[in-house]
Structures are given as structure tokens and as C-alpha cells.
Amino acid sequence: MRQLEQAKKAFPDVYLLVGVPNDELTHREKGVTVMNEYERVETVKHCKWVDEVCPHAEVITNRQVIENAPWVVTPEFLEKHQIDYVAHDDLPYGSGNVADIYESIKKLGKFLPTKRTEGVSSSDIITRCYAFCLNLLTRPEADKTATENKRSHELKDTEVKVLGKSVV
């Protein structure tokens, strides 16, 4: 959320439009997510810095809807849809055989580098969720609260439904 604040405050009168790629594209390019596309859209919608959210990989500009926005944003895409800047942290972001999907945007001077929030990363959150689930599933029921017992049973049911078996 701090990156969205940085983008919003970068220039006077910024209209911050946030694109949220759909699950199919995100899973193919980045991997499995903790939140599904609906949950990601809802999270961003409630950020006070965001003026508009474009769900399902659609970008809405001047009442036009561009479906299936690309994972790699090109200069042609920016020009066609009158997008002034793309904001993201400045680390090279590789995808497929591309070393940095923002390279062409950076060369145009239309890239707004933002700073990541130190100590907050989606990988860390996923790891903590996994550790929490393992801990919850492997602790004896007698050591759990009533709520934790209920959650562990729900988690096992979900695990079997998704994976077809229990891992723990």
C-alpha cells in the first residue's frame, strides 16, 4: 500500500489507476497467489490512495475498457491508452525470457520508481501462512483453543477438497 501512496503523491493532481491481473495470467506469470483476483481487487479498492481499480486485467481509461491488458506493458500500450507513468519498485522484474518487463518503459522516462516497504513481502506472508497451517495441523487437539480446533478441521477439509488428500 505504501507503493500506491508514493505513486499518488508523486505529482500534483495524480489520478491513480491500478490494474489487477486475473488469476489465470497471474498464476502463469508469477505463480500461485494467497488471495484470488476478487480478494486482490477488494483489497486495492479499499486503499485510500487509489482512485480506480481495473479488475480482471482490464484497464479503464476515459471510459474505454481494454480487456486482457498485457503482463508486459509496452510503450505502444501506454500511448494508445494515454497512460503517463507506470509505477513499480525499481528492481528488475523478469518474466519468461524478458530480464526486466519495465525496461522499455524506463528507457522512455515513463517509469516511476517506488520503494518497497522494508520487511513486507508476499513471499514472507505466504511462508508465514504455510508455517501457521502446519503448526495448527500438527499440534495436538488438547493444546488448541476451541477456535483453533474448528479452524484445523476446516483446514483439513479444504486441504482434502483441493489436494484430494491430507498432507499432514
mmCIF file of C-alpha atoms in Angstrom:
data_model
loop_
_atom_site.group_PDB
_atom_site.id
_atom_site.type_symbol
_atom_site.label_atom_id
_atom_site.label_comp_id
_atom_site.label_asym_id
_atom_site.label_seq_id
_atom_site.Cartn_x
_atom_site.Cartn_y
_atom_site.Cartn_z
ATOM 1 C CA MET A 1 0.000 0.000 0.000
ATOM 2 C CA ARG A 2 2.943 2.321 0.620
ATOM 3 C CA GLN A 3 3.905 1.986 -3.054
ATOM 4 C CA LEU A 4 0.422 3.171 -4.010
ATOM 5 C CA GLU A 5 0.800 6.157 -1.686
ATOM 6 C CA GLN A 6 4.143 7.007 -3.313
ATOM 7 C CA ALA A 7 2.589 6.835 -6.779
ATOM 8 C CA LYS A 8 -0.372 9.003 -5.729
ATOM 9 C CA LYS A 9 1.870 11.666 -4.178
ATOM 10 C CA ALA A 10 4.460 11.715 -6.993
ATOM 11 C CA PHE A 11 2.892 14.629 -8.892
ATOM 12 C CA PRO A 12 0.122 17.145 -8.221
ATOM 13 C CA ASP A 13 -3.343 16.046 -9.337
ATOM 14 C CA VAL A 14 -2.487 12.384 -9.876
ATOM 15 C CA TYR A 15 -5.325 10.072 -10.867
ATOM 16 C CA LEU A 16 -4.159 6.675 -9.666
ATOM 17 C CA LEU A 17 -5.427 3.792 -11.738
ATOM 18 C CA VAL A 18 -4.453 0.324 -10.536
ATOM 19 C CA GLY A 19 -4.622 -2.743 -12.739
ATOM 20 C CA VAL A 20 -5.189 -6.113 -11.117
ATOM 21 C CA PRO A 21 -4.381 -9.032 -13.414
ATOM 22 C CA ASN A 22 -6.722 -12.009 -13.353
ATOM 23 C CA ASP A 23 -5.802 -15.298 -11.701
ATOM 24 C CA GLU A 24 -5.020 -17.133 -14.947
ATOM 25 C CA LEU A 25 -2.456 -14.559 -16.046
ATOM 26 C CA THR A 26 -1.016 -14.034 -12.560
ATOM 27 C CA HIS A 27 -0.605 -17.746 -11.879
ATOM 28 C CA ARG A 28 1.042 -18.287 -15.249
ATOM 29 C CA GLU A 29 3.486 -15.379 -14.892
ATOM 30 C CA LYS A 30 4.099 -15.166 -11.142
ATOM 31 C CA GLY A 31 2.807 -18.325 -9.528
ATOM 32 C CA VAL A 32 0.018 -19.302 -7.160
ATOM 33 C CA THR A 33 -1.361 -16.487 -5.010
ATOM 34 C CA VAL A 34 -2.733 -16.454 -1.467
ATOM 35 C CA MET A 35 -5.660 -14.237 -2.465
ATOM 36 C CA ASN A 36 -7.774 -14.788 -5.556
ATOM 37 C CA GLU A 37 -8.401 -11.988 -8.052
ATOM 38 C CA TYR A 38 -11.641 -10.881 -6.364
ATOM 39 C CA GLU A 39 -9.875 -10.595 -2.991
ATOM 40 C CA ARG A 40 -6.948 -8.695 -4.561
ATOM 41 C CA VAL A 41 -9.340 -6.253 -6.234
ATOM 42 C CA GLU A 42 -11.280 -5.713 -2.995
ATOM 43 C CA THR A 43 -8.055 -5.083 -1.075
ATOM 44 C CA VAL A 44 -6.865 -2.440 -3.536
ATOM 45 C CA LYS A 45 -10.339 -0.852 -3.793
ATOM 46 C CA HIS A 46 -10.190 -0.004 -0.110
ATOM 47 C CA CYS A 47 -6.816 1.733 -0.265
ATOM 48 C CA LYS A 48 -7.338 5.460 0.237
ATOM 49 C CA TRP A 49 -4.692 6.356 -2.357
ATOM 50 C CA VAL A 50 -6.408 4.563 -5.251
ATOM 51 C CA ASP A 51 -8.880 6.410 -7.475
ATOM 52 C CA GLU A 52 -9.901 3.498 -9.675
ATOM 53 C CA VAL A 53 -9.308 -0.234 -9.787
ATOM 54 C CA CYS A 54 -9.337 -2.157 -13.026
ATOM 55 C CA PRO A 55 -10.152 -5.752 -12.176
ATOM 56 C CA HIS A 56 -9.583 -8.810 -14.291
ATOM 57 C CA ALA A 57 -6.631 -7.395 -16.235
ATOM 58 C CA GLU A 58 -8.755 -4.644 -17.724
ATOM 59 C CA VAL A 59 -7.569 -1.064 -17.883
ATOM 60 C CA ILE A 60 -10.268 1.578 -17.986
ATOM 61 C CA THR A 61 -9.206 4.973 -19.323
ATOM 62 C CA ASN A 62 -11.531 7.730 -20.499
ATOM 63 C CA ARG A 63 -14.448 5.283 -20.302
ATOM 64 C CA GLN A 64 -12.763 2.825 -22.624
ATOM 65 C CA VAL A 65 -12.311 -0.747 -21.486
ATOM 66 C CA ILE A 66 -9.216 -2.557 -22.661
ATOM 67 C CA GLU A 67 -9.615 -6.236 -21.930
ATOM 68 C CA ASN A 68 -6.721 -8.544 -21.126
ATOM 69 C CA ALA A 69 -4.052 -5.937 -20.547
ATOM 70 C CA PRO A 70 -0.643 -7.458 -21.128
ATOM 71 C CA TRP A 71 1.661 -8.611 -18.339
ATOM 72 C CA VAL A 72 4.461 -6.715 -20.089
ATOM 73 C CA VAL A 73 3.304 -3.143 -20.641
ATOM 74 C CA THR A 74 4.714 -1.725 -23.872
ATOM 75 C CA PRO A 75 5.243 1.914 -24.928
ATOM 76 C CA GLU A 76 2.562 1.370 -27.579
ATOM 77 C CA PHE A 77 0.106 0.273 -24.887
ATOM 78 C CA LEU A 78 0.848 3.422 -22.826
ATOM 79 C CA GLU A 79 0.400 5.686 -25.830
ATOM 80 C CA LYS A 80 -2.754 4.002 -27.045
ATOM 81 C CA HIS A 81 -4.402 4.294 -23.625
ATOM 82 C CA GLN A 82 -2.967 7.680 -22.617
ATOM 83 C CA ILE A 83 -1.130 6.375 -19.552
ATOM 84 C CA ASP A 84 1.555 8.811 -18.384
ATOM 85 C CA TYR A 85 3.576 6.659 -15.975
ATOM 86 C CA VAL A 86 3.934 3.121 -14.706
ATOM 87 C CA ALA A 87 4.861 2.890 -11.015
ATOM 88 C CA HIS A 88 6.679 -0.121 -9.570
ATOM 89 C CA ASP A 89 9.765 -0.731 -7.492
ATOM 90 C CA ASP A 90 12.979 -0.266 -9.438
ATOM 91 C CA LEU A 91 14.303 -3.823 -9.147
ATOM 92 C CA PRO A 92 14.434 -5.648 -12.493
ATOM 93 C CA TYR A 93 11.251 -7.697 -12.821
ATOM 94 C CA GLY A 94 11.853 -10.705 -15.015
ATOM 95 C CA SER A 95 9.203 -12.768 -16.735
ATOM 96 C CA GLY A 96 9.729 -15.593 -19.190
ATOM 97 C CA ASN A 97 12.710 -14.703 -21.360
ATOM 98 C CA VAL A 98 12.493 -10.971 -20.515
ATOM 99 C CA ALA A 99 15.044 -9.748 -17.933
ATOM 100 C CA ASP A 100 13.013 -6.667 -16.929
ATOM 101 C CA ILE A 101 9.434 -6.189 -18.119
ATOM 102 C CA TYR A 102 9.696 -2.451 -17.395
ATOM 103 C CA GLU A 103 12.905 -1.827 -19.390
ATOM 104 C CA SER A 104 11.249 -0.206 -22.405
ATOM 105 C CA ILE A 105 9.107 1.995 -20.143
ATOM 106 C CA LYS A 106 12.225 3.040 -18.179
ATOM 107 C CA LYS A 107 14.029 3.987 -21.403
ATOM 108 C CA LEU A 108 11.085 6.240 -22.327
ATOM 109 C CA GLY A 109 11.263 8.037 -18.964
ATOM 110 C CA LYS A 110 7.705 6.924 -18.155
ATOM 111 C CA PHE A 111 8.652 4.708 -15.238
ATOM 112 C CA LEU A 112 8.074 5.971 -11.700
ATOM 113 C CA PRO A 113 10.262 4.014 -9.284
ATOM 114 C CA THR A 114 8.734 3.387 -5.875
ATOM 115 C CA LYS A 115 10.351 1.983 -2.761
ATOM 116 C CA ARG A 116 9.285 -1.344 -1.318
ATOM 117 C CA THR A 117 8.156 -1.449 2.283
ATOM 118 C CA GLU A 118 11.093 -2.875 4.219
ATOM 119 C CA GLY A 119 10.266 -6.176 5.886
ATOM 120 C CA VAL A 120 6.992 -6.730 3.998
ATOM 121 C CA SER A 121 6.896 -9.173 1.109
ATOM 122 C CA SER A 122 4.313 -11.506 -0.355
ATOM 123 C CA SER A 123 6.822 -14.374 -0.171
ATOM 124 C CA ASP A 124 7.227 -13.833 3.573
ATOM 125 C CA ILE A 125 3.462 -13.713 4.071
ATOM 126 C CA ILE A 126 2.994 -16.954 2.111
ATOM 127 C CA THR A 127 5.736 -18.633 4.173
ATOM 128 C CA ARG A 128 4.126 -17.477 7.428
ATOM 129 C CA CYS A 129 0.704 -18.733 6.273
ATOM 130 C CA TYR A 130 2.210 -22.113 5.444
ATOM 131 C CA ALA A 131 4.013 -22.289 8.808
ATOM 132 C CA PHE A 132 0.810 -21.304 10.603
ATOM 133 C CA CYS A 133 -1.146 -24.053 8.845
ATOM 134 C CA LEU A 134 1.490 -26.687 9.576
ATOM 135 C CA ASN A 135 1.639 -25.646 13.209
ATOM 136 C CA LEU A 136 -2.132 -25.690 13.512
ATOM 137 C CA LEU A 137 -2.493 -29.082 11.839
ATOM 138 C CA THR A 138 0.296 -30.816 13.751
ATOM 139 C CA ARG A 139 -0.418 -29.593 17.290
ATOM 140 C CA PRO A 140 -2.440 -31.967 19.478
ATOM 141 C CA GLU A 141 -6.109 -31.021 19.746
ATOM 142 C CA ALA A 142 -5.767 -30.754 23.530
ATOM 143 C CA ASP A 143 -3.264 -27.900 23.078
ATOM 144 C CA LYS A 144 -5.590 -25.881 20.815
ATOM 145 C CA THR A 145 -8.360 -23.464 21.664
ATOM 146 C CA ALA A 146 -11.874 -24.307 20.522
ATOM 147 C CA THR A 147 -11.495 -21.829 17.649
ATOM 148 C CA GLU A 148 -8.156 -23.357 16.606
ATOM 149 C CA ASN A 149 -9.709 -26.850 16.645
ATOM 150 C CA LYS A 150 -12.548 -25.630 14.440
ATOM 151 C CA ARG A 151 -10.058 -23.951 12.057
ATOM 152 C CA SER A 152 -7.849 -27.035 11.865
ATOM 153 C CA HIS A 153 -10.842 -29.219 10.935
ATOM 154 C CA GLU A 154 -11.921 -26.690 8.292
ATOM 155 C CA LEU A 155 -8.352 -26.539 7.001
ATOM 156 C CA LYS A 156 -8.115 -30.338 6.741
ATOM 157 C CA ASP A 157 -11.449 -30.436 4.893
ATOM 158 C CA THR A 158 -10.254 -27.742 2.472
ATOM 159 C CA GLU A 159 -6.904 -29.492 2.044
ATOM 160 C CA VAL A 160 -8.615 -32.757 1.089
ATOM 161 C CA LYS A 161 -11.025 -30.918 -1.232
ATOM 162 C CA VAL A 162 -8.193 -29.072 -3.013
ATOM 163 C CA LEU A 163 -5.436 -31.704 -2.979
ATOM 164 C CA GLY A 164 -7.530 -34.850 -2.813
ATOM 165 C CA LYS A 165 -5.642 -35.927 0.342
ATOM 166 C CA SER A 166 -4.308 -34.657 3.638
ATOM 167 C CA VAL A 167 -0.637 -33.696 3.590
ATOM 168 C CA VAL A 168 -0.091 -33.773 7.361
#
